[in-house]
Amino acid sequence: SPAGAVEWSPSWGVPRVLIASCQLPYKAGWLMGAHPEDDGGLSVCNYFVLSERASEMLAKDQATPALRLWKRFVEDGASTKEGISFKVVGRVEDLDKYEVPESFHRFNNKPVLLTKSCRMVTSRLPEVIEIDYDIRSWVYPARTALANYHHRAAEAELEIGYLVEGKADDELPEQILGCFKMYDMDITQAQWVSIM
């Protein structure tokens, strides 16, 4: 922690670090059935650290609705449609200048619930939580759109944000837990790496 900052405490029930890992497809796969086993995909990993402001609020027991919801989500240990849901929002800056299908425009800046494609790694709690999600298990149109337009990612500014879905009045307003921007991500230049 920076000098003078409130030190993180496990008693808050909120992890200090959130790691998010997204597995993107290289191939669209088939309309029906499992995704091709030979498509190892591409990982986009990032991490977020609890802000000084959030730490101050938690230390004073003055959590926002979004921080209380984040705490409940961590306690539940799963993202489900029926319960508490983790969401991702993707936005392409200046989407109109790219030649992409209308479906891209419909989903730009729209949240997606991460439920069945989402896995939480809680072995490093209370300090670190990891949320992995695999787009290769998403519906065919989403996989197709992402796999067929890899070449556009090299030209685009892509903004990604993560949040927990607020469903009741006392869980609102929703707040972004962490966000990042990717520039010129040339997926076609990614290299296979073996950790074995």
Tab-separated table of C-alpha atoms in Angstrom:
chain	number	residue	atom	x	y	z
A	1	SER	CA	0.000	0.000	0.000
A	2	PRO	CA	1.188	3.551	-0.694
A	3	ALA	CA	2.356	5.588	2.317
A	4	GLY	CA	-0.608	6.798	4.346
A	5	ALA	CA	-3.068	4.499	2.566
A	6	VAL	CA	-5.392	2.214	4.490
A	7	GLU	CA	-3.954	-1.289	4.529
A	8	TRP	CA	-6.182	-4.010	3.080
A	9	SER	CA	-7.832	-6.279	5.642
A	10	PRO	CA	-9.217	-9.790	5.055
A	11	SER	CA	-11.974	-8.948	7.548
A	12	TRP	CA	-13.644	-6.808	4.858
A	13	GLY	CA	-14.592	-9.944	2.912
A	14	VAL	CA	-13.432	-8.282	-0.309
A	15	PRO	CA	-10.281	-9.515	-2.052
A	16	ARG	CA	-7.412	-7.103	-2.608
A	17	VAL	CA	-6.788	-8.443	-6.134
A	18	LEU	CA	-9.144	-9.550	-8.906
A	19	ILE	CA	-7.611	-11.529	-11.770
A	20	ALA	CA	-9.754	-11.898	-14.884
A	21	SER	CA	-8.806	-14.342	-17.604
A	22	CYS	CA	-10.661	-14.551	-20.902
A	23	GLN	CA	-10.177	-17.389	-23.391
A	24	LEU	CA	-10.900	-16.195	-26.941
A	25	PRO	CA	-11.496	-18.562	-29.875
A	26	TYR	CA	-9.339	-18.744	-32.994
A	27	LYS	CA	-12.060	-20.761	-34.729
A	28	ALA	CA	-15.829	-20.298	-34.737
A	29	GLY	CA	-16.416	-24.011	-34.352
A	30	TRP	CA	-19.679	-25.693	-35.253
A	31	LEU	CA	-23.267	-24.619	-34.802
A	32	MET	CA	-23.983	-27.727	-32.703
A	33	GLY	CA	-21.687	-29.685	-30.418
A	34	ALA	CA	-18.459	-28.992	-28.604
A	35	HIS	CA	-15.897	-26.457	-29.716
A	36	PRO	CA	-12.974	-27.942	-31.723
A	37	GLU	CA	-10.417	-29.499	-29.385
A	38	ASP	CA	-7.541	-28.247	-31.531
A	39	ASP	CA	-8.532	-24.620	-30.853
A	40	GLY	CA	-6.523	-23.810	-27.738
A	41	GLY	CA	-7.700	-20.237	-28.043
A	42	LEU	CA	-5.979	-17.055	-26.968
A	43	SER	CA	-5.815	-15.898	-23.355
A	44	VAL	CA	-6.283	-12.290	-22.336
A	45	CYS	CA	-5.383	-11.926	-18.659
A	46	ASN	CA	-5.487	-8.837	-16.502
A	47	TYR	CA	-5.588	-7.951	-12.848
A	48	PHE	CA	-7.099	-5.207	-10.746
A	49	VAL	CA	-6.159	-4.036	-7.250
A	50	LEU	CA	-8.666	-2.660	-4.754
A	51	SER	CA	-8.493	1.130	-4.908
A	52	GLU	CA	-7.464	3.390	-2.033
A	53	ARG	CA	-10.950	4.915	-2.030
A	54	ALA	CA	-12.652	1.527	-1.762
A	55	SER	CA	-10.241	0.521	1.016
A	56	GLU	CA	-11.053	3.687	2.960
A	57	MET	CA	-14.789	3.075	2.612
A	58	LEU	CA	-14.504	-0.572	3.682
A	59	ALA	CA	-12.284	0.351	6.663
A	60	LYS	CA	-14.976	2.820	7.822
A	61	ASP	CA	-17.748	0.262	7.168
A	62	GLN	CA	-19.233	2.599	4.550
A	63	ALA	CA	-19.344	0.248	1.564
A	64	THR	CA	-21.309	1.269	-1.508
A	65	PRO	CA	-24.088	-1.003	-2.792
A	66	ALA	CA	-21.655	-2.283	-5.437
A	67	LEU	CA	-18.985	-3.143	-2.836
A	68	ARG	CA	-21.570	-4.958	-0.693
A	69	LEU	CA	-22.700	-6.887	-3.769
A	70	TRP	CA	-19.075	-7.733	-4.647
A	71	LYS	CA	-18.613	-9.096	-1.117
A	72	ARG	CA	-21.746	-11.275	-1.450
A	73	PHE	CA	-20.570	-12.504	-4.850
A	74	VAL	CA	-17.192	-13.532	-3.392
A	75	GLU	CA	-18.961	-15.308	-0.513
A	76	ASP	CA	-21.250	-17.208	-2.918
A	77	GLY	CA	-18.266	-18.307	-5.005
A	78	ALA	CA	-20.215	-18.679	-8.251
A	79	SER	CA	-21.757	-16.595	-11.009
A	80	THR	CA	-25.268	-17.777	-11.830
A	81	LYS	CA	-28.215	-16.348	-13.710
A	82	GLU	CA	-30.523	-17.084	-10.766
A	83	GLY	CA	-28.176	-15.736	-8.083
A	84	ILE	CA	-25.452	-13.135	-8.301
A	85	SER	CA	-24.011	-12.661	-11.784
A	86	PHE	CA	-20.607	-11.450	-12.937
A	87	LYS	CA	-20.753	-9.410	-16.153
A	88	VAL	CA	-18.364	-8.240	-18.830
A	89	VAL	CA	-18.976	-5.236	-21.057
A	90	GLY	CA	-17.013	-4.775	-24.264
A	91	ARG	CA	-16.924	-1.615	-26.313
A	92	VAL	CA	-15.155	-0.852	-29.560
A	93	GLU	CA	-14.315	2.818	-29.941
A	94	ASP	CA	-15.578	4.303	-33.244
A	95	LEU	CA	-17.165	1.025	-34.361
A	96	ASP	CA	-18.818	2.749	-37.336
A	97	LYS	CA	-15.476	3.137	-39.140
A	98	TYR	CA	-14.950	-0.648	-39.309
A	99	GLU	CA	-16.590	-2.917	-41.849
A	100	VAL	CA	-18.300	-5.359	-39.529
A	101	PRO	CA	-21.769	-6.947	-39.517
A	102	GLU	CA	-24.709	-5.265	-37.831
A	103	SER	CA	-24.525	-7.853	-35.050
A	104	PHE	CA	-21.359	-6.168	-33.802
A	105	HIS	CA	-23.257	-2.900	-33.439
A	106	ARG	CA	-26.099	-4.557	-31.489
A	107	PHE	CA	-23.686	-5.974	-28.912
A	108	ASN	CA	-21.255	-3.090	-28.660
A	109	ASN	CA	-21.257	-1.673	-25.122
A	110	LYS	CA	-23.822	-4.246	-23.936
A	111	PRO	CA	-23.197	-6.379	-20.833
A	112	VAL	CA	-22.903	-10.161	-21.066
A	113	LEU	CA	-23.636	-12.371	-18.062
A	114	LEU	CA	-20.768	-14.750	-17.345
A	115	THR	CA	-22.420	-17.828	-15.888
A	116	LYS	CA	-21.866	-21.281	-17.447
A	117	SER	CA	-18.670	-20.136	-19.192
A	118	CYS	CA	-17.307	-18.738	-15.928
A	119	ARG	CA	-15.152	-20.459	-13.314
A	120	MET	CA	-13.988	-18.893	-10.075
A	121	VAL	CA	-10.628	-19.800	-8.566
A	122	THR	CA	-10.901	-19.168	-4.832
A	123	SER	CA	-7.854	-21.057	-3.551
A	124	ARG	CA	-5.986	-17.783	-2.898
A	125	LEU	CA	-8.768	-16.064	-0.996
A	126	PRO	CA	-9.149	-13.960	1.012
A	127	GLU	CA	-6.562	-11.810	-0.806
A	128	VAL	CA	-6.869	-12.890	-4.459
A	129	ILE	CA	-9.777	-14.133	-6.543
A	130	GLU	CA	-9.503	-15.263	-10.140
A	131	ILE	CA	-12.406	-15.334	-12.564
A	132	ASP	CA	-11.848	-17.281	-15.777
A	133	TYR	CA	-14.305	-17.329	-18.645
A	134	ASP	CA	-14.185	-19.168	-21.931
A	135	ILE	CA	-15.810	-17.524	-24.941
A	136	ARG	CA	-15.252	-20.762	-26.876
A	137	SER	CA	-18.292	-22.129	-25.002
A	138	TRP	CA	-20.542	-19.189	-25.911
A	139	VAL	CA	-23.306	-19.362	-28.513
A	140	TYR	CA	-22.273	-19.867	-32.119
A	141	PRO	CA	-23.058	-16.327	-33.381
A	142	ALA	CA	-20.797	-14.783	-30.714
A	143	ARG	CA	-17.936	-17.190	-31.443
A	144	THR	CA	-18.335	-16.653	-35.190
A	145	ALA	CA	-18.303	-12.875	-34.875
A	146	LEU	CA	-15.150	-12.915	-32.773
A	147	ALA	CA	-13.301	-15.569	-34.777
A	148	ASN	CA	-14.090	-14.128	-38.216
A	149	TYR	CA	-12.955	-10.601	-37.400
A	150	HIS	CA	-9.587	-11.147	-35.718
A	151	HIS	CA	-8.011	-8.914	-38.350
A	152	ARG	CA	-10.113	-5.961	-37.135
A	153	ALA	CA	-8.769	-6.261	-33.583
A	154	ALA	CA	-5.381	-5.065	-34.847
A	155	GLU	CA	-6.978	-1.746	-35.845
A	156	ALA	CA	-9.400	-1.198	-32.990
A	157	GLU	CA	-9.466	0.299	-29.513
A	158	LEU	CA	-11.293	-2.177	-27.317
A	159	GLU	CA	-12.502	-1.282	-23.835
A	160	ILE	CA	-13.469	-4.046	-21.400
A	161	GLY	CA	-15.153	-3.617	-18.025
A	162	TYR	CA	-16.164	-6.071	-15.300
A	163	LEU	CA	-18.973	-5.683	-12.787
A	164	VAL	CA	-21.452	-7.603	-10.667
A	165	GLU	CA	-25.069	-7.339	-11.752
A	166	GLY	CA	-27.333	-5.435	-9.413
A	167	LYS	CA	-30.885	-6.812	-9.508
A	168	ALA	CA	-32.590	-5.170	-6.517
A	169	ASP	CA	-32.853	-1.483	-5.647
A	170	ASP	CA	-30.437	-1.865	-2.720
A	171	GLU	CA	-27.820	-3.312	-5.124
A	172	LEU	CA	-27.853	-0.266	-7.396
A	173	PRO	CA	-26.196	1.617	-8.910
A	174	GLU	CA	-23.868	-0.908	-10.488
A	175	GLN	CA	-20.217	0.073	-10.602
A	176	ILE	CA	-17.321	-1.120	-12.713
A	177	LEU	CA	-14.973	-3.276	-10.615
A	178	GLY	CA	-12.138	-2.994	-13.101
A	179	CYS	CA	-11.641	-1.915	-16.686
A	180	PHE	CA	-8.903	-1.752	-19.273
A	181	LYS	CA	-8.301	-0.723	-22.857
A	182	MET	CA	-6.523	-2.698	-25.557
A	183	TYR	CA	-4.958	-1.062	-28.577
A	184	ASP	CA	-3.846	-2.788	-31.767
A	185	MET	CA	-4.255	-6.324	-30.438
A	186	ASP	CA	-3.082	-8.331	-33.434
A	187	ILE	CA	-4.450	-11.755	-32.575
A	188	THR	CA	-2.973	-13.211	-35.767
A	189	GLN	CA	0.526	-12.567	-34.372
A	190	ALA	CA	-0.034	-14.429	-31.100
A	191	GLN	CA	2.452	-17.230	-30.520
A	192	TRP	CA	1.909	-20.657	-29.014
A	193	VAL	CA	3.565	-21.020	-25.654
A	194	SER	CA	3.983	-24.253	-23.751
A	195	ILE	CA	4.330	-24.200	-19.982
A	196	MET	CA	5.108	-27.903	-19.832
